[in-house]
Coordinates of C-alpha atoms and ligand atoms in Angstrom, one line a residue:
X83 CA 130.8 92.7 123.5
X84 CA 134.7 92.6 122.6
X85 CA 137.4 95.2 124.5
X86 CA 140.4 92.9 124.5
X87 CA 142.3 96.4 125.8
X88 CA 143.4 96.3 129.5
X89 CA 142.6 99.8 130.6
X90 CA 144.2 101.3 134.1
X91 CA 142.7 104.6 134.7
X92 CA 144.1 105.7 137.7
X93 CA 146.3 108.8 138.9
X94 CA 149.6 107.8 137.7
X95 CA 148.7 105.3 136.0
X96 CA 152.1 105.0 133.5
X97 CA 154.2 104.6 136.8
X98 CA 151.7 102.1 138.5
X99 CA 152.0 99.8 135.8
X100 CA 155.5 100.0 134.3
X101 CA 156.0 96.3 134.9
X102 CA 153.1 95.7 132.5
X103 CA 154.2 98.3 130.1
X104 CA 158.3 96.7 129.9
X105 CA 156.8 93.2 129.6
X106 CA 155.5 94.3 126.2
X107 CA 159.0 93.9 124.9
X108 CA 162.5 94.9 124.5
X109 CA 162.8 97.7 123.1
X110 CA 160.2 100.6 122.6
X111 CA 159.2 102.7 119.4
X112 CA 157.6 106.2 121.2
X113 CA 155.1 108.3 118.7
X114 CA 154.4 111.3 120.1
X115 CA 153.3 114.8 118.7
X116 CA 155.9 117.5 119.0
X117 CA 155.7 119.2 122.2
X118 CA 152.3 118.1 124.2
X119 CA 153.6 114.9 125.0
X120 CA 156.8 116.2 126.6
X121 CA 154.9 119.2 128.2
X122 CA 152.1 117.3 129.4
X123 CA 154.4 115.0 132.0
X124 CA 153.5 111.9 129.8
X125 CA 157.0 111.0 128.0
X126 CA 159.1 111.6 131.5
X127 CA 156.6 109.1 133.1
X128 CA 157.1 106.7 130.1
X129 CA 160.7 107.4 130.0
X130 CA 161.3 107.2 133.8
X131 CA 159.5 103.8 133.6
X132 CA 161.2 102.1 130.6
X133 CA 164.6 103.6 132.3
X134 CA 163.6 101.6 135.3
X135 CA 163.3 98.1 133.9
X136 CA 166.2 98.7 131.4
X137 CA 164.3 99.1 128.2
X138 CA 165.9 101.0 125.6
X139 CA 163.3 103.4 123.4
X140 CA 163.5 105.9 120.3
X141 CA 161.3 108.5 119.8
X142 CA 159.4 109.2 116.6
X143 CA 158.3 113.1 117.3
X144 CA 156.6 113.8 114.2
X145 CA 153.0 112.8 114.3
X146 CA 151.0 115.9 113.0
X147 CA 147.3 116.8 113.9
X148 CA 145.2 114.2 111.5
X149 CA 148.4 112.4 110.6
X150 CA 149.2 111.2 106.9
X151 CA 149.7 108.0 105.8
X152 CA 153.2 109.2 104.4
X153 CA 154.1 109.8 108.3
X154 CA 153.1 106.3 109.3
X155 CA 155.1 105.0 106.8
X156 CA 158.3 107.3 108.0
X157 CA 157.4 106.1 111.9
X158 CA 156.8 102.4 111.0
X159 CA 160.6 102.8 108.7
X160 CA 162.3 104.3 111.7
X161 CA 160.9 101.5 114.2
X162 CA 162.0 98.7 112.0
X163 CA 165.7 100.6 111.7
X164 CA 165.8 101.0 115.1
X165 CA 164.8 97.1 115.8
X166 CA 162.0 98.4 118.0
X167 CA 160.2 95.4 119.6
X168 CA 157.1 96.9 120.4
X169 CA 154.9 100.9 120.1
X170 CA 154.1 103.4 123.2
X171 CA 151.4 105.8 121.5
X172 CA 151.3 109.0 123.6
X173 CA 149.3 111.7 122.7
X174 CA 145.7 113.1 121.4
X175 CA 144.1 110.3 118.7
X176 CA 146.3 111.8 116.1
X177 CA 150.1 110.1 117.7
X178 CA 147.8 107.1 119.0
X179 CA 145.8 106.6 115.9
X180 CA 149.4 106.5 114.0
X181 CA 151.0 103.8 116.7
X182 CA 148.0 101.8 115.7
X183 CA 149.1 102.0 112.1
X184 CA 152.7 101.7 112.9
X185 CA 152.2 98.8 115.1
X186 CA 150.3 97.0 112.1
X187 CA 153.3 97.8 109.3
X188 CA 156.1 96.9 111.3
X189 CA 154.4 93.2 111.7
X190 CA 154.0 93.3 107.6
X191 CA 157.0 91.8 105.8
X192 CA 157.4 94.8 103.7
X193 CA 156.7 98.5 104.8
X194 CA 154.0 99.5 102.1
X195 CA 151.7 102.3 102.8
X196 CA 149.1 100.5 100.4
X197 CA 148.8 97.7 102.8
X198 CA 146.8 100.0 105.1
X199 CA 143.9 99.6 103.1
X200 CA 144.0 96.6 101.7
X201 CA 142.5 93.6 103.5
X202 CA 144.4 90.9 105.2
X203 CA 145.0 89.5 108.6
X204 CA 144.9 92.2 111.7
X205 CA 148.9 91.4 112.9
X206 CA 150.6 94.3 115.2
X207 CA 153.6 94.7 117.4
X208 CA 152.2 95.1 121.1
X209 CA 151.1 98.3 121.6
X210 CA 150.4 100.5 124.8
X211 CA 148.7 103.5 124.3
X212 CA 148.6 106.7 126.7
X213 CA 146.3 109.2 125.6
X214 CA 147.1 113.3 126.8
X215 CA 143.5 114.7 125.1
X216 CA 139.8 114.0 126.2
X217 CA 138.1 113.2 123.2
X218 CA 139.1 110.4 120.5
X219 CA 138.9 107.2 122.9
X220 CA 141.6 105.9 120.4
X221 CA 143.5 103.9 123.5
X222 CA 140.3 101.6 123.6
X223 CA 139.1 101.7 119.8
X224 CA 140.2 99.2 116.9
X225 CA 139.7 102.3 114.9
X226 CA 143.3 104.3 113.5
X227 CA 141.8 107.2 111.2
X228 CA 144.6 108.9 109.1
X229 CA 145.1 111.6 106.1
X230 CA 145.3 109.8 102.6
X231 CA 147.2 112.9 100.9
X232 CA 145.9 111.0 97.3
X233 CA 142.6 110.9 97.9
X234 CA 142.1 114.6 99.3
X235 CA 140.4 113.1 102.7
X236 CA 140.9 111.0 105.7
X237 CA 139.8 107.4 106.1
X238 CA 139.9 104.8 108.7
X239 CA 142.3 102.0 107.9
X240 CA 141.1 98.6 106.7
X241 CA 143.0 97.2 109.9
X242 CA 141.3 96.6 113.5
X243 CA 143.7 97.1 115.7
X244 CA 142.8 97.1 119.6
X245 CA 146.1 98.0 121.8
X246 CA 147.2 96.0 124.7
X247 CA 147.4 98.2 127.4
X248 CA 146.0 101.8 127.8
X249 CA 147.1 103.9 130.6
X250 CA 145.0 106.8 131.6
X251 CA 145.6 109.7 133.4
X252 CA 143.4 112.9 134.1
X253 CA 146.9 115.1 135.3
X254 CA 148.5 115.3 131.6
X255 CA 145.4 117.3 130.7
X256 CA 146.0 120.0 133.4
X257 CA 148.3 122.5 130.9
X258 CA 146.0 122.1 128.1
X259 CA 145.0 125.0 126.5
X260 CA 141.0 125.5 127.4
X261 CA 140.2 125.3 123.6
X262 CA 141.7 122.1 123.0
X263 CA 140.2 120.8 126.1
X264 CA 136.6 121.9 124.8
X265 CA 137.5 120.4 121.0
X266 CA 138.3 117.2 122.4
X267 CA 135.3 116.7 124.9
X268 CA 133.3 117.2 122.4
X269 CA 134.1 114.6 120.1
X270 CA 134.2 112.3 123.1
X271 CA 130.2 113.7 123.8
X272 CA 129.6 113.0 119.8
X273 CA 131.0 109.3 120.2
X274 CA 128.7 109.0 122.9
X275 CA 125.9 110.3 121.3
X276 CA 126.6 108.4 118.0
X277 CA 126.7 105.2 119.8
X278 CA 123.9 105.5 121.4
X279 CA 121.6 106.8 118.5
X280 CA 122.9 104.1 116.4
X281 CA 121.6 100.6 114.8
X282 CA 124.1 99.0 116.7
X283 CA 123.3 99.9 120.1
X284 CA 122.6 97.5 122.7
X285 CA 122.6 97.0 126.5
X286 CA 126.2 96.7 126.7
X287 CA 127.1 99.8 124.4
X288 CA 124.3 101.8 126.0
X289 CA 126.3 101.1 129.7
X290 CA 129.2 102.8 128.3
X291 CA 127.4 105.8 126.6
X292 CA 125.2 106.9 129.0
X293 CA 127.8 106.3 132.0
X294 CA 129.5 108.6 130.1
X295 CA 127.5 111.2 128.8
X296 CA 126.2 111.3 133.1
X297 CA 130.0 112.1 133.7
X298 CA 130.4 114.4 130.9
X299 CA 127.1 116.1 131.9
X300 CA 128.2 116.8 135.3
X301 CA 131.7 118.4 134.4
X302 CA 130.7 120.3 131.6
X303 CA 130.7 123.2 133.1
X304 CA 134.3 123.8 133.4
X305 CA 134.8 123.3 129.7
X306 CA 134.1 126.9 129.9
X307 CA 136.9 128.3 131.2
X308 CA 139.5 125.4 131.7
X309 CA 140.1 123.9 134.8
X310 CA 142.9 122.4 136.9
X311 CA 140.7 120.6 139.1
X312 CA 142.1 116.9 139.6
X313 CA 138.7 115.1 139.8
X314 CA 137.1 117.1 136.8
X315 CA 140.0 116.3 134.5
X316 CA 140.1 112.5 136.1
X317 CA 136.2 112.1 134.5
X318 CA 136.4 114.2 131.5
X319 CA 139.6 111.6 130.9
X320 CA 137.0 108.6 132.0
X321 CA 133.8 110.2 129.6
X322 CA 136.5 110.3 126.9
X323 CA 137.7 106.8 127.0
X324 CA 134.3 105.0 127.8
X325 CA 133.0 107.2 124.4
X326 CA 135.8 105.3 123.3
X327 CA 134.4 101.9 124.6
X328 CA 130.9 102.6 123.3
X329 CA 131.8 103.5 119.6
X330 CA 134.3 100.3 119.5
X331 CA 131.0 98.4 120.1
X332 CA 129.1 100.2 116.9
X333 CA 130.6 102.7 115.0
X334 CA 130.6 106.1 114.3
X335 CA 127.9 107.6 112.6
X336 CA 126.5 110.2 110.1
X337 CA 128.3 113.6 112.1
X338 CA 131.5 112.0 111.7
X339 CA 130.9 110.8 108.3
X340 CA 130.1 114.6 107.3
X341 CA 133.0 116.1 109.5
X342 CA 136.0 114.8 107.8
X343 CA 135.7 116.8 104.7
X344 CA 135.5 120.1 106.9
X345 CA 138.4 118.9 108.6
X346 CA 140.5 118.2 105.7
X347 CA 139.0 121.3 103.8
X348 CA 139.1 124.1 106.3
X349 CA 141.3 122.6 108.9
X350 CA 138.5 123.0 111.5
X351 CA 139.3 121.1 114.9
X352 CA 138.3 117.2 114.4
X353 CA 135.7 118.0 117.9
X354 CA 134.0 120.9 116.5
X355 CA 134.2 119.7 113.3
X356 CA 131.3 116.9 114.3
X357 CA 130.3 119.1 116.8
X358 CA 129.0 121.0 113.7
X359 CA 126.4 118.2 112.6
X360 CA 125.5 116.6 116.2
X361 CA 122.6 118.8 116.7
X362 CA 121.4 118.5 113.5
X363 CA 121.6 114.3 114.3
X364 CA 119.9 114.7 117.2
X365 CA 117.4 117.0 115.6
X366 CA 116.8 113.9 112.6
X367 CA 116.6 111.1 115.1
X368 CA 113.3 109.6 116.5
X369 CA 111.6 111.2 119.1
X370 CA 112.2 108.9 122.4
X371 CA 116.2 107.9 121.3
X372 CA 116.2 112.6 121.0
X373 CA 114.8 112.8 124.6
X374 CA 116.8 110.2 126.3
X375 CA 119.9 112.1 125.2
X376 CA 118.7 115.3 125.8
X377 CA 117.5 114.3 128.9
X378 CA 120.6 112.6 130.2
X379 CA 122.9 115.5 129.2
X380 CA 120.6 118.0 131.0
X381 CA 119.4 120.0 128.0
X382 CA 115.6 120.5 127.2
X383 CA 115.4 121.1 123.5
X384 CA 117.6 120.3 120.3
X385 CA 117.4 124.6 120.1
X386 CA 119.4 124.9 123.5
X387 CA 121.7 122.1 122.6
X388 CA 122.9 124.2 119.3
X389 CA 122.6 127.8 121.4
X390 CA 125.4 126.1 124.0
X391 CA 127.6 124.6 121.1
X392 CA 127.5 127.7 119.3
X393 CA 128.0 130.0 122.8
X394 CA 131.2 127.3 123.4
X395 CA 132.6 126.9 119.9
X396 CA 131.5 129.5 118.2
X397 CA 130.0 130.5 115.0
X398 CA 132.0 128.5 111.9
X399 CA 131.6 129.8 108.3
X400 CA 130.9 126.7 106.0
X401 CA 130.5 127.5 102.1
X402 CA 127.7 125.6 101.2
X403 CA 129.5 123.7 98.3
X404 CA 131.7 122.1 101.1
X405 CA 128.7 120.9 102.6
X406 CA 127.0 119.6 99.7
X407 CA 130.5 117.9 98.7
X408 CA 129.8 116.3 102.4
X409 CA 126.9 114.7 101.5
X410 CA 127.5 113.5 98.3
X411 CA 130.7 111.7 99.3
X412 CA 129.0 110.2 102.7
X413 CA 125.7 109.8 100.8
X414 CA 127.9 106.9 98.8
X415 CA 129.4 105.4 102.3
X416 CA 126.1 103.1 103.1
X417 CA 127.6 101.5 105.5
X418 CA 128.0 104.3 107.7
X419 CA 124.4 105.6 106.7
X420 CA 123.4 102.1 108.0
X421 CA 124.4 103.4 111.9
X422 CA 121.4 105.7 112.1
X423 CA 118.4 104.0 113.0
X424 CA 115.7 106.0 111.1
X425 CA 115.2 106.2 107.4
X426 CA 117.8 108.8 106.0
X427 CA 117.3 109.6 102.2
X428 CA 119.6 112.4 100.6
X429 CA 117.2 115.2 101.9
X430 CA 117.4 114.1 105.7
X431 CA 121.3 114.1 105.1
X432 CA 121.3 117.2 103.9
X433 CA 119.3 118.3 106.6
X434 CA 121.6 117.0 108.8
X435 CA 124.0 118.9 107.4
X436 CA 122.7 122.2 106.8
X437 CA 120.9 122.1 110.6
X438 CA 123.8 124.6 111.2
X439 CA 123.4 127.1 108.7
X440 CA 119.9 127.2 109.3
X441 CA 119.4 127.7 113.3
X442 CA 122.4 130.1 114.0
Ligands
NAP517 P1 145.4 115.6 118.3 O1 145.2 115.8 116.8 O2 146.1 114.3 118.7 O3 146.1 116.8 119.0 C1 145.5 118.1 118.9 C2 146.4 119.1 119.5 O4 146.4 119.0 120.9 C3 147.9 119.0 119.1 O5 148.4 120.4 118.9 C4 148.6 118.4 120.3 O6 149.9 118.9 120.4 C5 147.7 119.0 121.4 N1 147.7 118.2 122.7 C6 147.6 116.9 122.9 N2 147.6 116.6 124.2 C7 147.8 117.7 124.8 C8 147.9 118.1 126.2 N3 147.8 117.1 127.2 N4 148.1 119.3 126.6 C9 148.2 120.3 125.6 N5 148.1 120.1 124.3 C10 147.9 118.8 123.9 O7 143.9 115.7 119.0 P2 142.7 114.7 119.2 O8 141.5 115.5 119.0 O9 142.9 113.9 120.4 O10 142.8 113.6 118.0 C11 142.2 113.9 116.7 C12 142.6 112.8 115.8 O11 142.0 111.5 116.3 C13 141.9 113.0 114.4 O12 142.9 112.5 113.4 C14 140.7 112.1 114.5 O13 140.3 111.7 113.2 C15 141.2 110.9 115.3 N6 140.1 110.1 115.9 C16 140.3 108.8 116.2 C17 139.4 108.0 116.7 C18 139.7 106.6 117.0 O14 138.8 105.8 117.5 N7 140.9 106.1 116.6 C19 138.2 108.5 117.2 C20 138.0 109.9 117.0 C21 138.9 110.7 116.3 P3 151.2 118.0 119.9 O15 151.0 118.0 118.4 O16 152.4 118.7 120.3 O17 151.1 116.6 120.4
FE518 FE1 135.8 111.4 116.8

C-alpha cells in the first residue's frame, strides 16, 4: 500500500490548510480550466490563501477537457518563464492531470513534450492539487492521462506522479451543472468497480472501494436531479477521491481501456464514456466478485444496473467500427487485459464491448 499524498477533506479545506499549501514554495504556477475553477469558489480560496502568506502566483487558464500534450508543454513554458517554484492544480482531472505533467517538465532540464513518455526518473515540482469534479480521483492518483494529438488517442504518461497535498472540498461542486455532476460520479463508481474486480485487489484496495461504492450507493440518488445538499456533495467528493485511492493501488481496467477511443472519437463525456462498458464488465466477471458489487451498490441484476445507466445517461449511438477499433487497439494493451481476473480472449472483449448495443 503506497499514498504518499496528504489528503485534507474537510469543509474549507484550501483555507484550513493555507500554511501547508505556501510552504510548498515561493511562488505558485495555477492550472485551471477556463471558468469552473473561478466559478466554483476554488481559485478565490487559493488566491485569498497565497495572498495571505505573500506568495506571488500566475495563472495558466487554458487546460481544455482531455488536455493535449501540446497544452502541457505551453503550461510547463509559461511556469518556467514566470520562475514558478511550485503547481496548484484546480479543477476536474483534466487541469489536475496537466499539473501533474507540468509539475514533471518543469523539473526536466529541457521542456520537451517527448519526455512525457519516455522513461526516466519520476522528478516534479511540489504539487497541490484541489479537485472541483467528483469523478477522476486524480488529487490521490500517480496517474496524469492526456491527448497525444499524433497518435489520434489519449494515453497515460510514462511518469508516476503522486501530488503533495490534496485539498478537498464538497462546496465547489454545488453550481455544477447536474450532467457533469452525474458524468463524473460515474467514473468515480467505474474506478471503484475496476479496482475491485481486478487482479490487483487486495485487503487494502478493497477498504477503499467498497467504503466508497457504500458512500456512492447511499447518495446516488440525487445524481438524478442535482443537489445542493452539503453532506451529499461532501461524500460524493469523498466516493470520488477514495475511487481515486483504490485505482492508485491497481489500475484501471478493461472499461477504461475501451473508453478512450469513444472519447477521443465522438467526444462522449470521459464518465459515460466507461460508463458505456461497466455493465458489460460486470456482466464478464465471475460470479461471486459480480454479486459482491452488485450487492454492495444496491442493485440485483447486471439487467437493472444497465436499465439505471441508460435511464441516467441516456441511450449513446456507437458505430460499430468504433467499437471494433476499441478492441483491437486494447486487445494489444496486455498489460491492462492483465487487471481482469478471468480469462478474457478477443470474444469476451468484444463482448464487453458490444454488452451495450445488445441489451438496450
Ligand atoms: P474535466 O475534463 O476536468 O472537466 C469537465 C467539465 O467540467 C469542464 O467543462 C469543466 O469546466 C467543468 N467543471 C469542473 N469543475 C466544475 C465545477 N465545480 N462546477 C462546474 N463545472 C465544473 O472533468 P473530469 O471528468 O473531472 O476529468 C476528466 C479527465 O480526467 C479526462 O482527461 C480523464 O482521462 C482524466 N482522468 C484522470 C484520472 C487520473 O487518475 N489521473 C482518472 C480518471 C480520469 P472548465 O473547463 O471551465 O474547468
Ligand atoms: Fe476515469
Amino acid at each position: 500500500m503506497y499514498m504518499p499524498v496528504v489528503v485534507y477533506s474537510e469543509d474549507d479545506a484550501v483555507l484550513n490548510h493555507g500554511k501547508e499549501l505556501a510552504a510548498l514554495g515561493s511562488r505558485a504556477l495555477i492550472l485551471t480550466g477556463r471558468f469552473s475553477a473561478k466559478n466554483c469558489g476554488a481559485l478565490d480560496d487559493t488566491i485569498k490563501v497565497l495572498d495571505g502568506y505573500g506568495i506571488t502566483y500566475h495563472i495558466f487558464n487554458r487546460v481544455e477537457e482531455n488536455p493535449s500534450t501540446h497544452t502541457v508543454v505551453q503550461a510547463a513554458e509559461e511556469g518556467r518563464n514566470e520562475k514558478a517554484d511550485f503547481v496548484i492544480g484546480i479543477g476536474g482531472g483534466s487541469p489536475l492531470d496537466a499539473a501533474k505533467a507540468a509539475a514533471f517538465l518543469m523539473c526536466c532540464g529541457e521542456i520537451k513534450e517527448e519526455l512525457l513518455y519516455q522513461c526516466g526518473n519520476d522528478r516534479h515540482l511540489p504539487l497541490a492539487l484541489i479537485p472541483t469534479t467528483c469523478g477522476t480521483g486524480s488529487e490521490v492518483t500517480a496517474v496524469s492521462v492526456l491527448t497525444v494529438p499524433e497518435l489520434k488517442t489519449k494515453k497515460s504518461i510514462s511518469h508516476r506522479i503522486f501530488g503533495d497535498i490534496a485539498l478537498v472540498d464538497g462546496k465547489y461542486l454545488k453550481r455544477m451543472p447536474v450532467q457533469i455532476l452525474r458524468n463524473t460520479a460515474l467514473d468515480a463508481l467505474t474506478h471503484m468497480i475496476e479496482s475491485r474486480i481486478n487482479t490487483g485487489a487486495d485487503d487494502f484496495s478493497r477498504m477503499y472501494s467498497d467504503s466508497g461504492m457504500r458512500i456512492w450507493s447511499r447518495n446516488m440518488k440525487y445524481l438524478e436531479s442535482g443537489t445542493t445538499e452539503k453532506k451529499v456533495l461532501a461524500e460524493l467528493m469523498n466516493a470520488s477521491t477514495m475511487g481515486g485511492m483504490a485505482i492508485a493501488q491497481d489500475g484501471t481496467g478493461i472499461p477504461h481501456g475501451l473508453s478512450y477511443s469513444l472519447t477521443y472519437k465522438l467526444q462522449i463525456p470521459h464518465g459515460k464514456a466507461v460508463g458505456y462498458f461497466t455493465a458489460g464488465y460486470l456482466a464478464a466477471a465471475d460470479e461471486s466478485d459480480r454479486r459482491t458489487v452488485l450487492d454492495i451498490l444496491g442493485f440485483s441484476s447486471v439487467e437493472q444496473f444497465q436499465e439505471y445507466y441508460l435511464r441516467m445517461y441516456g441511450k449513446t449511438d456507437v458505430p460499430h467500427e468504433i467499437l471494433e477499433q476499441a478492441v483491437d487497439e486494447l486487445w494489444k494493451n496486455k498489460k491492462k487485459l492483465s487487471t481482469a481476473p478471468f480469462d478474457v480472449d478477443k470474444e469476451k472483449l468484444e463482448e464487453i464491448a458490444f454488452y451495450t448495443i445488445m441489451h438496450s
